[in-house]
CSV table of C-alpha atoms and ligand atoms in Angstrom, one decimal:
chain,number,residue,atom,x,y,z
H,179,MET,CA,-98.7,-2.6,-74.0
H,180,LYS,CA,-95.6,-1.3,-75.8
H,181,ILE,CA,-93.3,1.5,-74.5
H,182,THR,CA,-90.4,2.8,-76.6
H,183,GLY,CA,-87.5,4.9,-75.3
H,184,VAL,CA,-85.9,7.3,-77.8
H,185,ILE,CA,-82.5,8.4,-76.6
H,186,ALA,CA,-80.4,11.1,-78.3
H,187,SER,CA,-77.1,10.9,-76.5
H,188,PRO,CA,-74.0,10.4,-78.7
H,189,ARG,CA,-72.4,8.7,-75.7
H,190,GLY,CA,-75.2,6.1,-75.8
H,191,LYS,CA,-74.7,3.2,-73.3
H,192,LYS,CA,-71.6,4.8,-71.9
H,193,GLY,CA,-73.4,8.1,-71.0
H,194,ASN,CA,-75.3,9.4,-68.0
H,195,THR,CA,-78.8,9.5,-69.5
H,196,TYR,CA,-78.9,5.9,-70.6
H,197,PRO,CA,-79.0,4.3,-67.1
H,198,LEU,CA,-82.0,6.5,-66.2
H,199,LEU,CA,-83.8,5.4,-69.3
H,200,ILE,CA,-83.0,1.7,-68.5
H,201,ALA,CA,-84.4,2.2,-65.0
H,202,ALA,CA,-87.6,3.8,-66.4
H,203,LEU,CA,-88.1,1.0,-68.9
H,204,THR,CA,-87.4,-1.6,-66.2
H,205,GLY,CA,-90.2,0.1,-64.1
H,206,ALA,CA,-92.5,-0.1,-67.1
H,207,GLU,CA,-91.6,-3.8,-67.7
H,208,ASP,CA,-92.4,-4.6,-64.1
H,209,GLU,CA,-95.9,-3.2,-64.8
H,210,GLY,CA,-96.3,-5.5,-67.8
H,211,ALA,CA,-94.9,-3.4,-70.7
H,212,GLU,CA,-92.9,-4.7,-73.6
H,213,THR,CA,-90.1,-2.2,-74.2
H,214,GLU,CA,-87.6,-1.1,-76.8
H,215,ILE,CA,-84.8,1.5,-76.9
H,216,ILE,CA,-83.8,3.4,-80.0
H,217,ASN,CA,-80.7,5.6,-80.0
H,218,ILE,CA,-81.3,8.2,-82.7
H,219,ALA,CA,-77.8,9.6,-82.2
H,220,LYS,CA,-76.7,6.4,-84.0
H,221,SER,CA,-79.4,6.7,-86.7
H,222,ASP,CA,-79.3,8.4,-90.1
H,223,ILE,CA,-81.9,11.2,-89.7
H,224,ASN,CA,-81.5,14.3,-91.9
H,225,TYR,CA,-82.4,17.9,-91.1
H,226,CYS,CA,-85.9,19.1,-92.2
H,227,THR,CA,-85.5,21.3,-95.3
H,228,GLY,CA,-88.8,23.1,-94.8
H,229,CYS,CA,-90.0,22.0,-98.2
H,230,LEU,CA,-93.5,21.1,-96.8
H,231,LYS,CA,-93.7,18.0,-99.0
H,232,CYS,CA,-94.7,15.9,-96.0
H,233,PHE,CA,-97.8,18.1,-95.5
H,234,LYS,CA,-98.8,17.3,-99.1
H,235,SER,CA,-97.9,13.7,-99.5
H,236,GLY,CA,-97.3,12.3,-96.0
H,237,LYS,CA,-93.8,11.4,-97.1
H,238,CYS,CA,-90.4,13.1,-96.6
H,239,ILE,CA,-88.0,13.8,-99.5
H,240,TYR,CA,-85.4,11.8,-97.6
H,241,ASP,CA,-85.3,8.0,-97.5
H,242,ASP,CA,-83.5,7.7,-94.2
H,243,ASP,CA,-84.1,6.2,-90.8
H,244,PHE,CA,-86.8,8.7,-89.7
H,245,GLU,CA,-89.8,6.7,-91.0
H,246,LYS,CA,-88.5,3.5,-89.3
H,247,VAL,CA,-88.2,5.2,-85.9
H,248,PHE,CA,-91.5,7.1,-86.3
H,249,SER,CA,-93.5,4.0,-87.2
H,250,LYS,CA,-92.1,2.3,-84.1
H,251,LEU,CA,-93.5,5.2,-82.1
H,252,MET,CA,-96.9,5.0,-83.8
H,253,GLU,CA,-97.0,1.3,-82.8
H,254,SER,CA,-96.3,2.3,-79.1
H,255,ASP,CA,-98.7,3.1,-76.4
H,256,GLY,CA,-96.0,4.9,-74.4
H,257,ILE,CA,-93.0,7.0,-75.4
H,258,ILE,CA,-90.0,8.1,-73.3
H,259,PHE,CA,-87.8,10.8,-74.8
H,260,ALA,CA,-84.3,11.0,-73.3
H,261,SER,CA,-81.6,13.6,-74.0
H,262,PRO,CA,-78.7,15.2,-72.3
H,263,ASN,CA,-78.7,18.9,-71.9
H,264,TYR,CA,-76.6,20.4,-74.7
H,265,ILE,CA,-76.3,24.2,-74.3
H,266,ASN,CA,-79.6,24.4,-72.3
H,267,SER,CA,-81.6,22.4,-74.8
H,268,VAL,CA,-81.8,18.9,-76.3
H,269,THR,CA,-79.0,17.5,-78.4
H,270,GLY,CA,-79.0,18.4,-82.1
H,271,GLN,CA,-79.9,14.8,-82.9
H,272,MET,CA,-83.1,15.1,-80.8
H,273,LYS,CA,-84.0,18.5,-82.3
H,274,THR,CA,-83.5,17.2,-85.8
H,275,PHE,CA,-85.8,14.3,-85.0
H,276,PHE,CA,-88.4,16.7,-83.6
H,277,ASP,CA,-88.2,19.0,-86.6
H,278,ARG,CA,-89.2,16.0,-88.8
H,279,MET,CA,-92.5,15.7,-87.0
H,280,ALA,CA,-94.3,18.9,-88.1
H,281,ASP,CA,-96.7,16.9,-90.2
H,282,ALA,CA,-97.3,14.6,-87.2
H,283,ILE,CA,-98.1,17.6,-85.1
H,284,HIS,CA,-100.6,19.0,-87.6
H,285,CYS,CA,-102.3,15.6,-87.6
H,286,GLN,CA,-102.0,15.2,-83.8
H,287,MET,CA,-100.6,11.7,-84.4
H,288,PHE,CA,-99.8,10.9,-80.8
H,289,GLU,CA,-103.4,11.3,-79.7
H,290,GLY,CA,-104.2,8.6,-77.1
H,291,LYS,CA,-100.6,7.9,-76.3
H,292,TYR,CA,-98.7,8.7,-73.0
H,293,GLY,CA,-95.2,9.6,-72.4
H,294,PHE,CA,-92.6,11.4,-70.3
H,295,SER,CA,-89.0,12.7,-70.7
H,296,ILE,CA,-85.6,12.3,-69.1
H,297,SER,CA,-82.6,14.6,-69.2
H,298,THR,CA,-79.3,14.8,-67.5
H,299,ALA,CA,-77.1,17.9,-67.2
H,300,GLY,CA,-73.5,18.3,-66.0
H,301,GLY,CA,-74.4,21.5,-64.1
H,302,SER,CA,-78.0,22.7,-64.5
H,303,GLY,CA,-81.0,22.9,-66.7
H,304,ALA,CA,-82.0,19.2,-66.9
H,305,GLY,CA,-85.5,20.0,-65.6
H,306,GLU,CA,-86.1,22.6,-68.3
H,307,VAL,CA,-84.8,20.2,-71.0
H,308,SER,CA,-87.0,17.4,-69.9
H,309,GLU,CA,-90.0,19.7,-69.7
H,310,TYR,CA,-89.3,20.9,-73.3
H,311,MET,CA,-89.4,17.3,-74.5
H,312,ASN,CA,-92.6,16.8,-72.5
H,313,GLN,CA,-94.1,19.9,-74.2
H,314,THR,CA,-93.2,18.3,-77.6
H,315,LEU,CA,-95.0,15.1,-76.6
H,316,ARG,CA,-98.1,17.1,-75.6
H,317,VAL,CA,-98.0,19.2,-78.8
H,318,LEU,CA,-98.0,15.9,-80.7
H,319,GLY,CA,-101.2,15.0,-78.8
H,320,ALA,CA,-99.8,12.7,-76.1
H,321,ASP,CA,-100.5,13.0,-72.3
H,322,THR,CA,-97.4,13.4,-70.1
H,323,THR,CA,-97.1,11.6,-66.8
H,324,GLY,CA,-94.0,13.2,-65.2
H,325,HIS,CA,-90.4,14.0,-66.0
H,326,ILE,CA,-86.9,13.4,-64.8
H,327,GLY,CA,-84.3,16.1,-64.8
H,328,MET,CA,-81.0,15.2,-63.1
H,329,ASP,CA,-78.5,18.0,-62.6
H,330,ILE,CA,-75.4,15.9,-61.9
H,331,ALA,CA,-73.4,18.6,-60.0
H,332,GLU,CA,-76.3,18.9,-57.5
H,333,ALA,CA,-76.8,15.1,-57.1
H,334,GLU,CA,-74.8,14.6,-53.9
H,335,GLU,CA,-76.2,11.1,-53.4
H,336,GLY,CA,-75.2,10.0,-56.9
H,337,PHE,CA,-77.3,8.1,-59.5
H,338,LYS,CA,-79.0,5.6,-57.3
H,339,PRO,CA,-81.9,7.8,-56.1
H,340,TRP,CA,-82.4,9.2,-59.6
H,341,GLU,CA,-82.5,5.6,-61.0
H,342,GLU,CA,-85.2,4.9,-58.4
H,343,ARG,CA,-87.2,7.9,-59.4
H,344,ALA,CA,-86.8,7.0,-63.1
H,345,TYR,CA,-88.0,3.4,-62.2
H,346,GLU,CA,-91.1,4.9,-60.5
H,347,GLU,CA,-91.8,7.2,-63.4
H,348,GLY,CA,-91.6,4.1,-65.7
H,349,GLN,CA,-94.1,2.3,-63.5
H,350,LYS,CA,-96.4,5.4,-63.5
H,351,LEU,CA,-96.3,5.6,-67.3
H,352,ALA,CA,-97.3,2.0,-67.7
H,353,SER,CA,-100.0,2.3,-65.1
H,354,ALA,CA,-101.5,5.5,-66.8
H,355,ILE,CA,-101.7,3.5,-70.1
H,356,LYS,CA,-103.4,0.5,-68.4
H,357,ASN,CA,-105.9,2.7,-66.6
H,358,ASN,CA,-106.4,5.2,-69.5
H,359,ASP,CA,-105.7,8.0,-67.0
H,360,LYS,CA,-107.0,11.5,-67.8
H,361,TYR,CA,-105.6,14.9,-66.9
H,362,PRO,CA,-108.1,17.8,-67.1
H,363,GLU,CA,-105.5,20.5,-67.8
H,364,GLN,CA,-103.9,18.4,-70.6
H,365,GLU,CA,-107.4,17.5,-72.0
H,366,GLU,CA,-108.0,21.2,-72.3
H,367,PHE,CA,-104.7,21.8,-74.1
H,368,HIS,CA,-105.4,18.9,-76.5
H,369,LYS,CA,-108.8,20.3,-77.4
H,370,TYR,CA,-107.2,23.7,-78.1
H,371,MET,CA,-104.4,22.1,-80.3
H,372,GLN,CA,-106.9,19.9,-82.2
H,373,GLU,CA,-109.0,23.0,-83.1
H,374,ARG,CA,-105.9,25.0,-84.0
H,375,MET,CA,-104.5,22.3,-86.2
H,376,GLU,CA,-107.8,21.5,-87.8
H,377,ASN,CA,-108.3,25.2,-88.8
H,378,LEU,CA,-104.7,25.3,-90.1
H,379,ILE,CA,-105.3,22.2,-92.3
H,380,LEU,CA,-108.6,23.5,-93.5
H,381,ALA,CA,-107.1,26.9,-94.5
H,382,ASN,CA,-104.5,25.0,-96.5
H,383,LYS,CA,-106.6,22.0,-97.7
H,384,LYS,CA,-105.9,22.5,-101.4
H,385,GLU,CA,-102.1,22.3,-100.9
H,386,TRP,CA,-101.8,20.0,-97.9
H,387,LYS,CA,-103.7,17.1,-99.4
H,388,HIS,CA,-102.3,14.4,-97.2
H,389,GLU,CA,-103.2,16.3,-94.0
H,390,TYR,CA,-106.7,17.1,-95.3
H,391,LYS,CA,-107.3,13.5,-96.1
H,392,HIS,CA,-106.1,12.5,-92.7
H,393,LEU,CA,-108.4,15.0,-91.1
H,394,LYS,CA,-111.4,13.8,-93.1
H,395,LYS,CA,-110.7,10.2,-92.2
H,396,LYS,CA,-110.4,11.1,-88.5
H,397,LYS,CA,-113.8,12.8,-88.6
H,398,GLY,CA,-115.3,9.8,-90.4
H,399,GLU,CA,-116.1,11.8,-93.6
D,525,FMN,C1,-71.8,19.8,-76.3
D,525,FMN,C2,-72.2,19.7,-74.9
D,525,FMN,C3,-73.0,20.7,-74.3
D,525,FMN,C4,-73.4,20.6,-73.0
D,525,FMN,N1,-74.1,21.7,-72.5
D,525,FMN,C5,-74.4,21.6,-71.2
D,525,FMN,C6,-75.2,22.7,-70.6
D,525,FMN,O1,-75.6,23.7,-71.3
D,525,FMN,N2,-75.4,22.7,-69.3
D,525,FMN,C7,-75.0,21.7,-68.5
D,525,FMN,O2,-75.3,21.7,-67.3
D,525,FMN,N3,-74.3,20.6,-69.0
D,525,FMN,C8,-74.0,20.6,-70.3
D,525,FMN,N4,-73.3,19.5,-70.9
D,525,FMN,C9,-73.0,18.3,-70.0
D,525,FMN,C10,-74.0,17.2,-70.3
D,525,FMN,O3,-75.4,17.7,-70.2
D,525,FMN,C11,-73.9,16.0,-69.3
D,525,FMN,O4,-72.6,15.6,-69.2
D,525,FMN,C12,-74.9,14.9,-69.6
D,525,FMN,O5,-75.0,14.1,-68.5
D,525,FMN,C13,-74.4,14.1,-70.8
D,525,FMN,O6,-75.3,13.0,-71.0
D,525,FMN,P1,-74.8,11.7,-71.7
D,525,FMN,O7,-73.6,11.2,-71.0
D,525,FMN,O8,-76.0,10.8,-71.6
D,525,FMN,O9,-74.6,12.0,-73.1
D,525,FMN,C14,-72.9,19.5,-72.2
D,525,FMN,C15,-72.2,18.5,-72.8
D,525,FMN,C16,-71.8,18.6,-74.1
D,525,FMN,C17,-70.9,17.5,-74.7
């Protein structure tokens, strides 16, 4: 079982979000997972230009670090997204990474995977930011098992209880993978997304050759 943590804090190991990610990955390791951390704020990932070439060829026009990071996620059973709250959202680095996954969303490439998200905020909004990242995981096809949103100004007892919560969420993620847990509400959402994406690909099948090929392969045609 492989679980990868993708963090997008420019402050990296010196930041507030990193220790929560470490605690989550430690929890996952204690449940038998092999783990890895990638800090995409230290990677070279370009903005999506909206050229739609990836829909057609499965490849981006840029030869940067995106593909390397994305293939690590494809090899993972579990994914943890971690980002500080920057102006009530994820950091620009995380959003840039998300924008590069429109093809992956059409193809529902995280189907069968599990994940959850972690955010810290100086004042407020960490819960909303982690829920936004969870939504991205679900839109990609993954099931989400929980989330951690720590508003530092409100955390009177400091980091320790939050690290404990993150540790438990890491354990929960690994256990969901092991037991192939199912969540009826999320199953319904995945069914809706699969149908919507399938119809979108079929409507554009002449242009979006890579996505059409992917869909046919998935359906065993
Ligand atoms: C550019 C920038 C924008 C921020 N925006 C917010 C915000 O909208 N709300 C908030 O509560 N904290 C905000 N913060 C504070 C960070 O969310 C907080 O310090 C966070 O824990 C940083 O995580 P890190 O140390 O892992 O990078 C912002 C910090 C920076 C540098």
